[in-house]
Amino acid sequence: MTVWLPLEGQPLEPPSSPPFLRQPSDAKAHLQKVLRAITKARRIVVVSGAGISTQAGIPDFRSQDGLFQTLKRDNPKELLSSGKDLFDASVFNSEQTMLLFYQMIAQLSSISSSANPTPFHLVLKALDDCGKLLRVYTQNIDSIEHKSGLTFGVPPPPEKRSKSKPKADPSGDLMLSTPSCSRQASPVPETPRCIPLHGTLQKMHCPICLSSFPLDNHIDSLMEGSPPDCPDCTSMEETRQLIGKRARGIGRLRPSVVLYNELHKDAEGVGEAVRRDLVGSSKGKNRSGADLVLVVGTSLRVPGTKRMVREFSKAVRARAATPPTMASGPDDDVPIKSIYLNFDFPAPTREWESVFDTWIQGDVQTFAQLLQEAVDKEVKAKEAANDRRRRREEEAAGQPPGSASTSPSKISPKKRPPPTLDIEHRHLPTTPAKRRKVDTPSTPLKSPLKFYQQPTPLQPDRTGFILRIPPYRPKPNSAYVEMPTLGYSSATSPPLAPPLPFHTCQPPPLSASGSRRYSPRLCDPSAVPPLSA
């Protein structure tokens, strides 16, 4: 079943065809659900047609005032059954139809070059800026998506890897072939965000050498109905004549649009992009494949586009095959993953049963404005959530709200400042190559040896610390030893006494065990008489 959702200005009763349409119980609530499904999706695929560009002044093809009917009325002498005949590959079989074809292409190119993006083109760019747009497959040849800011073009075909045979060494054993390390593999080019399925009016190409050239440089030749010669074929032909080789012919440039009953020259690259978006790839944004498909402004008459839409609808519905959450009504039973937006439902209708979850009947640009408001609301909600999270992190880090400083947990180890020691080092020499690491004791030393820092601005030695033994009053009959300080000198401090020599006092008496105990002390040698020889 497909839910029928009319926009403003549309009849309130569903059409009689197709028979599998279902009217929602609350149209406004279901419209909000559709907008929420689009804004919450992560990998949206859009398949667009001429309906998204009619507001820019570019005619569509199959409506009553479309291009097919207009060309038929303007050229009664050509006996065209429809303007579609000028978009068929048989147009090159006649000089008169080829003349009409080139003139029509020149007029369409002039119109599209002066056209501006519509609201729907702008909302596509907004979805791309939010990181929700996976791909746009457009059937239009006007290239307005490129003006809106989307990357535009046809992806290159996948490279074919040649299987190298194993080589044999002189002994007769097989050797495994190893890739050459002298040539690195080129990076895979990024797939454009918008891919034209039917070509573009921006380029012309040569059917012989396949070289491409801008179409704007040959507008005058196309208006006259005479296609220009290929510059590359012309230069190659002149070179072959100079070296005496036979002529190969000069190709004539033709617009790079895909006609009916002809092969797409970039079919391999487009098919590979569709395959990756369907099943996903190993890396990149589309590693999980599309999760929502939006078909807009197309009547779905081209067989290749019809098959692609069915495959995308099947893929996104398979990924959403989860048990339904708490549903408040019959419209909430199935998640919305496949949306069709157009005035008319595609025919024949029986081919599209169980393909779309919702058919939005109405103007494309009206829906684009509603979607733009929903996207802006989603962006503001995310910004507010990020601000609240940042304030919570700043409060947890003890910083005032709105501080520009970075939280310590977010500083990378390479950018964190080195830990500072309790001992001040502003008087130490700064020599990074010979800097020594000084370990400060975490607990006070029990020994009288202490780390001591000279308070005056001295010229320190390498370590910058003084190892001293605190002075004690010497005891009689004891041995003492002088421990000199480690080479400090200063003009502001009193000069240090020269190192004292080793002196011994009167030895202590023998203990009960028959040993004497000597203790080192700092003392004045004049106060203790030395031992006599």
Short mmCIF file of C-alpha atoms in Angstrom, two decimals:
data_model
loop_
_atom_site.label_atom_id
_atom_site.label_comp_id
_atom_site.label_asym_id
_atom_site.label_seq_id
_atom_site.Cartn_x
_atom_site.Cartn_y
_atom_site.Cartn_z
CA MET A 1 0.00 0.00 0.00
CA THR A 2 1.11 3.55 -0.81
CA VAL A 3 0.00 6.48 1.34
CA TRP A 4 -1.41 9.36 -0.71
CA LEU A 5 -0.43 12.75 0.68
CA PRO A 6 -1.73 15.90 -1.09
CA LEU A 7 -0.06 19.27 -0.67
CA GLU A 8 -1.87 22.60 -0.53
CA GLY A 9 -3.97 23.32 -3.62
CA GLN A 10 -4.59 19.65 -4.40
CA PRO A 11 -7.98 17.85 -4.17
CA LEU A 12 -8.82 16.35 -0.82
CA GLU A 13 -10.06 13.07 -2.30
CA PRO A 14 -7.54 10.50 -3.58
CA PRO A 15 -7.61 9.68 -7.30
CA SER A 16 -9.32 6.50 -8.44
CA SER A 17 -6.08 5.16 -9.92
CA PRO A 18 -3.98 3.48 -8.72
CA PRO A 19 -6.26 1.31 -6.59
CA PHE A 20 -3.63 0.57 -3.93
CA LEU A 21 -3.54 4.15 -2.58
CA ARG A 22 -4.45 4.74 1.06
CA GLN A 23 -5.49 8.06 2.55
CA PRO A 24 -3.83 8.96 5.88
CA SER A 25 -5.92 9.61 8.96
CA ASP A 26 -4.08 12.90 9.62
CA ALA A 27 -2.48 14.46 6.54
CA LYS A 28 -0.53 17.14 8.44
CA ALA A 29 0.90 14.63 10.91
CA HIS A 30 1.92 12.32 8.08
CA LEU A 31 3.58 15.20 6.23
CA GLN A 32 5.63 15.98 9.34
CA LYS A 33 6.56 12.32 9.54
CA VAL A 34 7.81 12.42 5.93
CA LEU A 35 9.89 15.54 6.62
CA ARG A 36 11.27 13.96 9.80
CA ALA A 37 12.20 10.78 7.89
CA ILE A 38 14.19 12.84 5.38
CA THR A 39 15.98 14.96 7.97
CA LYS A 40 16.84 11.93 10.11
CA ALA A 41 18.19 9.89 7.19
CA ARG A 42 21.96 9.65 6.71
CA ARG A 43 22.40 8.46 3.10
CA ILE A 44 19.72 9.88 0.82
CA VAL A 45 19.56 9.02 -2.89
CA VAL A 46 17.56 11.43 -5.08
CA VAL A 47 16.37 10.50 -8.58
CA SER A 48 15.20 13.70 -10.27
CA GLY A 49 13.56 14.64 -13.56
CA ALA A 50 12.59 17.74 -15.50
CA GLY A 51 9.99 18.77 -12.91
CA ILE A 52 12.65 20.27 -10.61
CA SER A 53 13.85 22.72 -13.33
CA THR A 54 10.61 24.02 -14.84
CA GLN A 55 10.55 26.97 -12.41
CA ALA A 56 13.98 28.00 -13.75
CA GLY A 57 12.48 28.44 -17.24
CA ILE A 58 13.59 25.13 -18.74
CA PRO A 59 10.72 23.20 -20.39
CA ASP A 60 9.97 19.64 -19.53
CA PHE A 61 9.47 16.93 -22.13
CA ARG A 62 6.15 15.13 -21.88
CA SER A 63 3.61 17.66 -20.61
CA GLN A 64 1.11 19.42 -22.89
CA ASP A 65 3.41 22.45 -23.11
CA GLY A 66 6.56 20.35 -22.99
CA LEU A 67 9.41 20.19 -25.43
CA PHE A 68 8.11 17.23 -27.42
CA GLN A 69 4.82 18.96 -28.27
CA THR A 70 6.47 22.32 -28.91
CA LEU A 71 8.93 20.90 -31.42
CA LYS A 72 6.13 19.16 -33.27
CA ARG A 73 4.07 22.36 -33.58
CA ASP A 74 7.04 24.51 -34.61
CA ASN A 75 8.16 22.15 -37.39
CA PRO A 76 5.02 21.03 -39.26
CA LYS A 77 6.90 20.48 -42.53
CA GLU A 78 9.12 17.82 -41.02
CA LEU A 79 6.14 15.56 -40.29
CA LEU A 80 7.40 14.72 -36.82
CA SER A 81 5.19 12.34 -34.93
CA SER A 82 6.59 13.87 -31.75
CA GLY A 83 9.48 16.00 -30.67
CA LYS A 84 10.90 12.78 -29.28
CA ASP A 85 12.08 11.99 -32.81
CA LEU A 86 14.75 14.68 -32.45
CA PHE A 87 16.10 12.84 -29.38
CA ASP A 88 16.52 9.55 -31.20
CA ALA A 89 19.80 8.19 -32.55
CA SER A 90 18.27 8.16 -36.04
CA VAL A 91 18.44 11.96 -36.10
CA PHE A 92 21.88 11.73 -37.73
CA ASN A 93 20.50 9.82 -40.71
CA SER A 94 19.06 12.94 -42.31
CA GLU A 95 20.63 16.32 -42.91
CA GLN A 96 17.39 18.14 -42.16
CA THR A 97 16.72 16.42 -38.84
CA MET A 98 20.37 16.84 -37.88
CA LEU A 99 20.04 20.58 -38.58
CA LEU A 100 16.98 20.82 -36.35
CA PHE A 101 18.74 18.82 -33.65
CA TYR A 102 21.77 21.10 -33.50
CA GLN A 103 19.62 24.23 -33.45
CA MET A 104 17.48 22.81 -30.65
CA ILE A 105 20.59 21.93 -28.62
CA ALA A 106 21.97 25.46 -29.10
CA GLN A 107 18.71 26.99 -27.82
CA LEU A 108 18.53 24.68 -24.82
CA SER A 109 22.15 25.44 -23.98
CA SER A 110 21.48 29.18 -24.03
CA ILE A 111 18.44 28.76 -21.77
CA SER A 112 20.22 26.51 -19.26
CA SER A 113 23.29 28.76 -19.08
CA SER A 114 21.11 31.68 -17.96
CA ALA A 115 18.94 29.63 -15.56
CA ASN A 116 19.33 29.91 -11.79
CA PRO A 117 18.93 27.13 -9.20
CA THR A 118 15.40 26.53 -7.91
CA PRO A 119 14.46 26.04 -4.24
CA PHE A 120 14.71 22.29 -4.73
CA HIS A 121 18.26 22.59 -6.04
CA LEU A 122 19.14 24.69 -2.99
CA VAL A 123 17.63 22.21 -0.55
CA LEU A 124 19.73 19.49 -2.18
CA LYS A 125 22.80 21.56 -1.39
CA ALA A 126 21.57 22.05 2.20
CA LEU A 127 21.22 18.28 2.62
CA ASP A 128 24.71 17.85 1.22
CA ASP A 129 26.12 20.40 3.68
CA CYS A 130 24.51 18.44 6.53
CA GLY A 131 26.19 15.24 5.34
CA LYS A 132 22.89 13.49 4.54
CA LEU A 133 22.99 13.42 0.74
CA LEU A 134 24.62 10.36 -0.75
CA ARG A 135 23.88 10.84 -4.46
CA VAL A 136 21.68 12.70 -6.96
CA TYR A 137 20.90 10.86 -10.20
CA THR A 138 19.42 13.45 -12.53
CA GLN A 139 17.79 12.85 -15.90
CA ASN A 140 18.14 16.54 -16.77
CA ILE A 141 20.78 17.87 -19.14
CA ASP A 142 20.75 21.50 -17.86
CA SER A 143 23.50 21.02 -15.20
CA ILE A 144 21.80 23.41 -12.72
CA GLU A 145 22.89 21.13 -9.88
CA HIS A 146 26.45 22.23 -10.58
CA LYS A 147 25.42 25.89 -10.17
CA SER A 148 23.88 25.12 -6.77
CA GLY A 149 27.26 23.92 -5.49
CA LEU A 150 27.07 20.13 -5.88
CA THR A 151 29.98 18.28 -7.42
CA PHE A 152 28.86 17.28 -10.90
CA GLY A 153 30.07 14.78 -13.46
CA VAL A 154 30.32 11.17 -14.52
CA PRO A 155 32.62 8.90 -12.49
CA PRO A 156 35.40 7.17 -14.40
CA PRO A 157 34.94 3.48 -15.18
CA PRO A 158 36.50 1.01 -12.74
CA GLU A 159 40.03 -0.04 -13.54
CA LYS A 160 40.38 -3.58 -14.84
CA ARG A 161 43.08 -5.49 -13.05
CA SER A 162 45.14 -7.70 -15.32
CA LYS A 163 45.99 -11.09 -13.93
CA SER A 164 49.72 -11.61 -14.36
CA LYS A 165 50.91 -15.13 -14.91
CA PRO A 166 53.49 -16.57 -12.53
CA LYS A 167 57.01 -16.48 -13.86
CA ALA A 168 59.41 -19.42 -13.85
CA ASP A 169 62.96 -19.13 -12.58
CA PRO A 170 65.88 -20.83 -14.35
CA SER A 171 65.61 -23.83 -12.00
CA GLY A 172 62.15 -24.57 -13.33
CA ASP A 173 60.17 -23.67 -10.18
CA LEU A 174 57.27 -21.27 -10.43
CA MET A 175 57.77 -17.86 -8.88
CA LEU A 176 54.96 -15.69 -7.62
CA SER A 177 54.78 -12.33 -9.37
CA THR A 178 55.08 -9.39 -7.00
CA PRO A 179 53.88 -5.88 -7.81
CA SER A 180 56.51 -3.29 -8.56
CA CYS A 181 57.25 -0.93 -5.69
CA SER A 182 58.64 1.80 -7.92
CA ARG A 183 55.17 2.93 -9.05
CA GLN A 184 52.58 3.69 -6.40
CA ALA A 185 48.90 3.10 -7.03
CA SER A 186 46.96 6.26 -7.86
CA PRO A 187 44.22 7.23 -5.38
CA VAL A 188 40.64 6.40 -6.30
CA PRO A 189 38.85 9.59 -7.48
CA GLU A 190 35.87 10.66 -5.45
CA THR A 191 32.47 10.01 -7.02
CA PRO A 192 30.63 13.27 -7.85
CA ARG A 193 27.62 14.07 -5.72
CA CYS A 194 25.40 14.55 -8.80
CA ILE A 195 25.60 12.16 -11.76
CA PRO A 196 23.80 13.00 -15.04
CA LEU A 197 22.13 9.90 -16.42
CA HIS A 198 21.42 11.36 -19.87
CA GLY A 199 24.49 13.50 -20.42
CA THR A 200 24.90 17.26 -20.21
CA LEU A 201 24.72 20.36 -22.39
CA GLN A 202 28.07 21.56 -21.09
CA LYS A 203 30.19 19.25 -23.25
CA MET A 204 30.64 18.09 -26.82
CA HIS A 205 32.64 15.02 -27.75
CA CYS A 206 34.11 13.43 -30.83
CA PRO A 207 32.69 9.97 -31.68
CA ILE A 208 36.06 8.91 -33.17
CA CYS A 209 38.70 9.95 -30.62
CA LEU A 210 36.23 10.50 -27.71
CA SER A 211 37.82 13.86 -26.83
CA SER A 212 35.57 16.34 -24.97
CA PHE A 213 35.29 20.10 -25.46
CA PRO A 214 33.12 22.87 -23.94
CA LEU A 215 29.89 23.39 -25.86
CA ASP A 216 29.80 27.15 -25.24
CA ASN A 217 32.70 27.63 -27.66
CA HIS A 218 30.66 26.24 -30.56
CA ILE A 219 27.23 27.85 -30.10
CA ASP A 220 27.45 29.78 -33.38
CA SER A 221 28.27 26.65 -35.37
CA LEU A 222 25.37 24.78 -33.81
CA MET A 223 22.91 27.59 -34.55
CA GLU A 224 23.91 27.36 -38.20
CA GLY A 225 23.32 23.63 -38.12
CA SER A 226 26.90 22.69 -39.01
CA PRO A 227 28.76 20.70 -36.37
CA PRO A 228 32.42 21.72 -35.90
CA ASP A 229 35.35 19.46 -36.71
CA CYS A 230 37.25 17.83 -33.87
CA PRO A 231 40.46 19.81 -33.15
CA ASP A 232 42.31 16.71 -31.93
CA CYS A 233 41.45 14.70 -35.03
CA THR A 234 42.49 17.64 -37.22
CA SER A 235 45.92 17.97 -35.61
CA MET A 236 46.42 14.19 -35.68
CA GLU A 237 45.52 14.07 -39.37
CA GLU A 238 48.04 16.81 -40.18
CA THR A 239 50.74 14.93 -38.29
CA ARG A 240 50.00 11.68 -40.14
CA GLN A 241 50.25 13.44 -43.48
CA LEU A 242 53.64 14.90 -42.57
CA ILE A 243 55.10 11.51 -41.69
CA GLY A 244 53.54 9.84 -44.74
CA LYS A 245 50.85 7.70 -43.10
CA ARG A 246 47.37 7.08 -44.48
CA ALA A 247 44.45 9.27 -43.48
CA ARG A 248 42.11 8.06 -40.75
CA GLY A 249 39.36 10.67 -41.04
CA ILE A 250 38.26 13.69 -38.97
CA GLY A 251 35.35 13.37 -36.58
CA ARG A 252 32.64 15.96 -36.05
CA LEU A 253 31.73 17.08 -32.56
CA ARG A 254 28.30 16.25 -31.21
CA PRO A 255 26.57 17.23 -27.94
CA SER A 256 27.27 14.89 -25.05
CA VAL A 257 23.62 13.98 -24.49
CA VAL A 258 22.33 10.42 -24.55
CA LEU A 259 19.71 9.81 -27.23
CA TYR A 260 17.13 7.09 -27.48
CA ASN A 261 18.30 3.81 -29.05
CA GLU A 262 21.99 4.49 -28.50
CA LEU A 263 24.50 3.29 -25.95
CA HIS A 264 25.66 5.48 -23.09
CA LYS A 265 29.36 6.14 -23.57
CA ASP A 266 29.81 6.38 -19.76
CA ALA A 267 27.48 3.49 -18.91
CA GLU A 268 30.19 1.51 -17.13
CA GLY A 269 31.09 4.32 -14.73
CA VAL A 270 27.45 5.16 -13.97
CA GLY A 271 26.60 1.50 -13.40
CA GLU A 272 29.47 1.06 -10.95
CA ALA A 273 28.34 4.14 -8.96
CA VAL A 274 24.77 2.79 -8.79
CA ARG A 275 26.04 -0.60 -7.62
CA ARG A 276 28.11 0.93 -4.80
CA ASP A 277 25.19 3.08 -3.65
CA LEU A 278 22.91 0.05 -3.64
CA VAL A 279 25.01 -2.52 -1.80
CA GLY A 280 27.59 -0.26 -0.15
CA SER A 281 31.36 -0.22 -0.39
CA SER A 282 34.27 -1.04 1.88
CA LYS A 283 34.94 2.57 2.89
CA GLY A 284 33.64 6.07 2.43
CA LYS A 285 30.27 7.67 2.99
CA ASN A 286 28.35 4.96 1.10
CA ARG A 287 29.91 2.02 2.93
CA SER A 288 26.44 0.97 4.15
CA GLY A 289 24.44 1.90 1.05
CA ALA A 290 21.45 4.22 0.73
CA ASP A 291 18.87 4.34 3.52
CA LEU A 292 16.21 6.54 1.82
CA VAL A 293 15.25 7.17 -1.82
CA LEU A 294 13.42 10.28 -3.03
CA VAL A 295 12.05 10.29 -6.61
CA VAL A 296 11.13 13.82 -7.72
CA GLY A 297 9.69 15.43 -10.85
CA THR A 298 9.87 12.50 -13.24
CA SER A 299 7.20 10.37 -14.93
CA LEU A 300 9.50 7.30 -14.91
CA ARG A 301 9.19 6.37 -18.59
CA VAL A 302 12.84 5.52 -19.31
CA PRO A 303 13.47 1.78 -18.78
CA GLY A 304 16.89 2.21 -17.17
CA THR A 305 15.60 4.76 -14.65
CA LYS A 306 12.58 2.59 -13.84
CA ARG A 307 14.79 -0.37 -12.99
CA MET A 308 17.14 1.77 -10.89
CA VAL A 309 14.25 3.20 -8.83
CA ARG A 310 12.86 -0.28 -8.15
CA GLU A 311 16.24 -1.57 -7.01
CA PHE A 312 16.83 1.38 -4.69
CA SER A 313 13.36 1.04 -3.20
CA LYS A 314 13.93 -2.65 -2.57
CA ALA A 315 17.34 -2.00 -0.97
CA VAL A 316 16.25 0.76 1.44
CA ARG A 317 13.20 -1.23 2.51
CA ALA A 318 15.32 -4.30 3.18
CA ARG A 319 17.64 -2.27 5.44
CA ALA A 320 14.64 -0.92 7.36
CA ALA A 321 13.11 -4.39 7.90
CA THR A 322 12.96 -4.04 11.69
CA PRO A 323 10.05 -4.65 14.04
CA PRO A 324 7.89 -1.50 14.22
CA THR A 325 8.20 0.59 17.32
CA MET A 326 5.29 1.81 19.41
CA ALA A 327 2.74 2.93 16.84
CA SER A 328 0.01 5.37 17.63
CA GLY A 329 -2.01 4.77 14.49
CA PRO A 330 -2.21 2.89 11.22
CA ASP A 331 0.09 5.42 9.48
CA ASP A 332 2.99 4.69 11.82
CA ASP A 333 3.24 0.97 11.22
CA VAL A 334 5.82 1.10 8.39
CA PRO A 335 8.84 3.43 8.31
CA ILE A 336 8.99 5.81 5.35
CA LYS A 337 11.94 4.89 3.14
CA SER A 338 10.73 5.38 -0.45
CA ILE A 339 9.02 8.66 -1.44
CA TYR A 340 7.58 9.75 -4.80
CA LEU A 341 6.92 13.45 -5.42
CA ASN A 342 5.08 14.49 -8.58
CA PHE A 343 1.72 15.77 -9.82
CA ASP A 344 0.83 12.47 -11.51
CA PHE A 345 1.48 8.88 -10.50
CA PRO A 346 3.69 6.95 -12.98
CA ALA A 347 1.96 4.75 -15.52
CA PRO A 348 1.27 1.92 -15.87
CA THR A 349 0.33 1.97 -12.21
CA ARG A 350 0.40 -1.80 -11.70
CA GLU A 351 4.20 -1.76 -12.15
CA TRP A 352 4.63 0.49 -9.10
CA GLU A 353 2.63 -1.36 -6.50
CA SER A 354 4.58 -1.81 -3.24
CA VAL A 355 7.42 0.36 -4.55
CA PHE A 356 6.72 3.69 -2.82
CA ASP A 357 5.73 4.19 0.80
CA THR A 358 4.28 7.65 0.16
CA TRP A 359 3.14 9.56 -2.91
CA ILE A 360 3.25 13.32 -2.33
CA GLN A 361 1.00 14.93 -4.93
CA GLY A 362 1.81 18.59 -5.47
CA ASP A 363 4.35 21.15 -6.56
CA VAL A 364 8.01 20.23 -6.16
CA GLN A 365 9.08 23.73 -5.10
CA THR A 366 6.34 23.95 -2.44
CA PHE A 367 7.63 20.76 -0.87
CA ALA A 368 11.21 22.07 -1.19
CA GLN A 369 10.35 25.08 0.98
CA LEU A 370 8.82 22.84 3.65
CA LEU A 371 11.88 20.60 3.56
CA GLN A 372 14.22 23.60 3.80
CA GLU A 373 12.46 24.76 6.98
CA ALA A 374 12.76 21.28 8.47
CA VAL A 375 16.48 21.11 7.60
CA ASP A 376 17.14 24.53 9.16
CA LYS A 377 15.28 23.47 12.30
CA GLU A 378 17.35 20.29 12.50
CA VAL A 379 20.61 22.24 12.13
CA LYS A 380 19.65 24.69 14.90
CA ALA A 381 18.70 21.80 17.20
CA LYS A 382 22.10 20.17 16.64
CA GLU A 383 23.93 23.42 17.32
CA ALA A 384 22.00 23.90 20.57
CA ALA A 385 22.81 20.33 21.62
CA ASN A 386 26.51 20.89 20.90
CA ASP A 387 26.48 24.09 22.98
CA ARG A 388 24.89 22.30 25.93
CA ARG A 389 27.44 19.48 25.72
CA ARG A 390 30.32 21.95 25.57
CA ARG A 391 29.04 23.82 28.61
CA ARG A 392 28.76 20.56 30.55
CA GLU A 393 32.33 19.67 29.66
CA GLU A 394 33.58 23.11 30.72
CA GLU A 395 31.76 22.88 34.03
CA ALA A 396 33.17 19.41 34.62
CA ALA A 397 36.68 20.71 33.89
CA GLY A 398 36.27 23.61 36.33
CA GLN A 399 36.35 26.31 33.66
CA PRO A 400 33.93 29.21 33.46
CA PRO A 401 31.18 28.74 30.85
CA GLY A 402 32.11 30.18 27.48
CA SER A 403 35.83 30.04 28.15
CA ALA A 404 37.94 29.73 25.07
CA SER A 405 40.42 27.41 26.73
CA THR A 406 40.32 23.78 25.79
CA SER A 407 39.39 21.10 28.25
CA PRO A 408 42.41 19.16 29.54
CA SER A 409 40.85 15.89 28.44
CA LYS A 410 40.80 17.10 24.83
CA ILE A 411 44.46 18.16 24.69
CA SER A 412 46.53 15.69 22.76
CA PRO A 413 49.58 14.27 24.55
CA LYS A 414 51.88 16.03 22.10
CA LYS A 415 50.39 19.45 22.91
CA ARG A 416 50.20 19.08 26.69
CA PRO A 417 52.63 21.31 28.59
CA PRO A 418 55.40 19.50 30.50
CA PRO A 419 54.74 18.98 34.23
CA THR A 420 56.31 21.65 36.42
CA LEU A 421 58.45 20.80 39.44
CA ASP A 422 58.03 22.32 42.88
CA ILE A 423 61.61 23.60 42.70
CA GLU A 424 61.96 26.74 40.64
CA HIS A 425 64.25 26.49 37.62
CA ARG A 426 64.45 30.06 36.39
CA HIS A 427 68.18 30.26 37.22
CA LEU A 428 69.12 27.03 35.47
CA PRO A 429 70.81 27.00 32.08
CA THR A 430 68.57 26.13 29.12
CA THR A 431 70.50 23.63 27.04
CA PRO A 432 68.04 21.08 25.58
CA ALA A 433 70.74 18.74 24.34
CA LYS A 434 72.43 18.36 27.76
CA ARG A 435 69.47 18.89 30.07
CA ARG A 436 69.34 16.42 32.93
CA LYS A 437 66.30 15.06 34.58
CA VAL A 438 66.09 15.77 38.31
CA ASP A 439 63.89 13.57 40.45
CA THR A 440 62.50 15.33 43.48
CA PRO A 441 61.80 13.09 46.48
CA SER A 442 58.14 12.58 47.22
CA THR A 443 58.79 12.10 50.98
CA PRO A 444 61.18 14.06 53.24
CA LEU A 445 64.58 12.46 53.65
CA LYS A 446 65.48 11.08 57.03
CA SER A 447 69.14 11.74 56.38
CA PRO A 448 70.57 15.20 57.10
CA LEU A 449 71.42 15.34 53.36
CA LYS A 450 68.98 17.69 51.70
CA PHE A 451 68.33 19.32 48.37
CA TYR A 452 69.01 22.98 48.80
CA GLN A 453 68.57 25.86 46.41
CA GLN A 454 70.59 29.03 46.65
CA PRO A 455 68.15 31.97 46.93
CA THR A 456 70.46 34.49 45.28
CA PRO A 457 70.97 34.62 41.49
CA LEU A 458 74.08 32.50 41.27
CA GLN A 459 75.83 30.81 38.43
CA PRO A 460 74.97 27.17 39.04
CA ASP A 461 76.83 24.10 38.03
CA ARG A 462 75.22 21.40 35.85
CA THR A 463 72.79 20.16 38.43
CA GLY A 464 71.95 23.49 40.03
CA PHE A 465 71.68 22.01 43.53
CA ILE A 466 73.96 22.05 46.59
CA LEU A 467 74.64 18.94 48.56
CA ARG A 468 75.46 20.00 52.11
CA ILE A 469 75.81 18.47 55.53
CA PRO A 470 74.25 20.72 58.17
CA PRO A 471 76.87 22.10 60.59
CA TYR A 472 77.07 20.53 64.05
CA ARG A 473 79.07 21.51 67.04
CA PRO A 474 82.05 19.17 67.24
CA LYS A 475 82.39 16.97 70.21
CA PRO A 476 85.69 16.52 71.96
CA ASN A 477 87.75 13.51 71.10
CA SER A 478 85.91 12.98 67.79
CA ALA A 479 87.03 12.77 64.23
CA TYR A 480 85.48 15.07 61.70
CA VAL A 481 85.64 15.64 57.97
CA GLU A 482 84.84 18.74 55.94
CA MET A 483 82.43 18.32 52.98
CA PRO A 484 82.96 21.29 50.64
CA THR A 485 80.09 22.89 48.73
CA LEU A 486 79.69 22.42 44.98
CA GLY A 487 81.24 25.37 43.19
CA TYR A 488 78.94 28.36 43.54
CA SER A 489 80.21 31.91 43.20
CA SER A 490 78.31 35.17 43.28
CA ALA A 491 79.12 38.81 43.37
CA THR A 492 76.23 39.59 45.64
CA SER A 493 76.85 36.89 48.25
CA PRO A 494 79.85 36.73 50.58
CA PRO A 495 82.72 34.63 49.29
CA LEU A 496 82.72 31.06 50.34
CA ALA A 497 85.44 29.74 52.59
CA PRO A 498 87.99 27.57 50.91
CA PRO A 499 87.60 23.85 51.36
CA LEU A 500 88.91 22.69 54.68
CA PRO A 501 91.44 19.88 54.86
CA PHE A 502 90.81 16.58 56.57
CA HIS A 503 91.41 16.85 60.34
CA THR A 504 91.15 14.38 63.12
CA CYS A 505 90.50 15.13 66.74
CA GLN A 506 91.50 13.21 69.76
CA PRO A 507 90.21 9.69 69.22
CA PRO A 508 87.46 8.49 71.53
CA PRO A 509 88.18 5.86 74.11
CA LEU A 510 87.81 2.24 73.30
CA SER A 511 84.35 0.74 73.72
CA ALA A 512 83.61 -2.51 75.47
CA SER A 513 84.08 -4.35 72.19
CA GLY A 514 87.43 -2.74 71.66
CA SER A 515 86.47 -0.43 68.73
CA ARG A 516 86.40 3.30 68.33
CA ARG A 517 83.52 5.16 66.59
CA TYR A 518 84.32 8.10 64.40
CA SER A 519 81.64 10.49 63.14
CA PRO A 520 82.05 13.07 60.38
CA ARG A 521 81.35 16.62 61.37
CA LEU A 522 81.78 20.10 59.96
CA CYS A 523 83.73 22.22 62.39
CA ASP A 524 86.37 24.86 62.73
CA PRO A 525 89.81 23.26 62.76
CA SER A 526 91.14 25.99 65.01
CA ALA A 527 88.71 24.98 67.76
CA VAL A 528 89.96 21.39 67.91
CA PRO A 529 93.59 20.66 68.38
CA PRO A 530 94.94 18.11 65.95
CA LEU A 531 96.51 14.92 67.17
CA SER A 532 100.15 15.05 67.83
CA ALA A 533 102.38 12.85 65.90
#
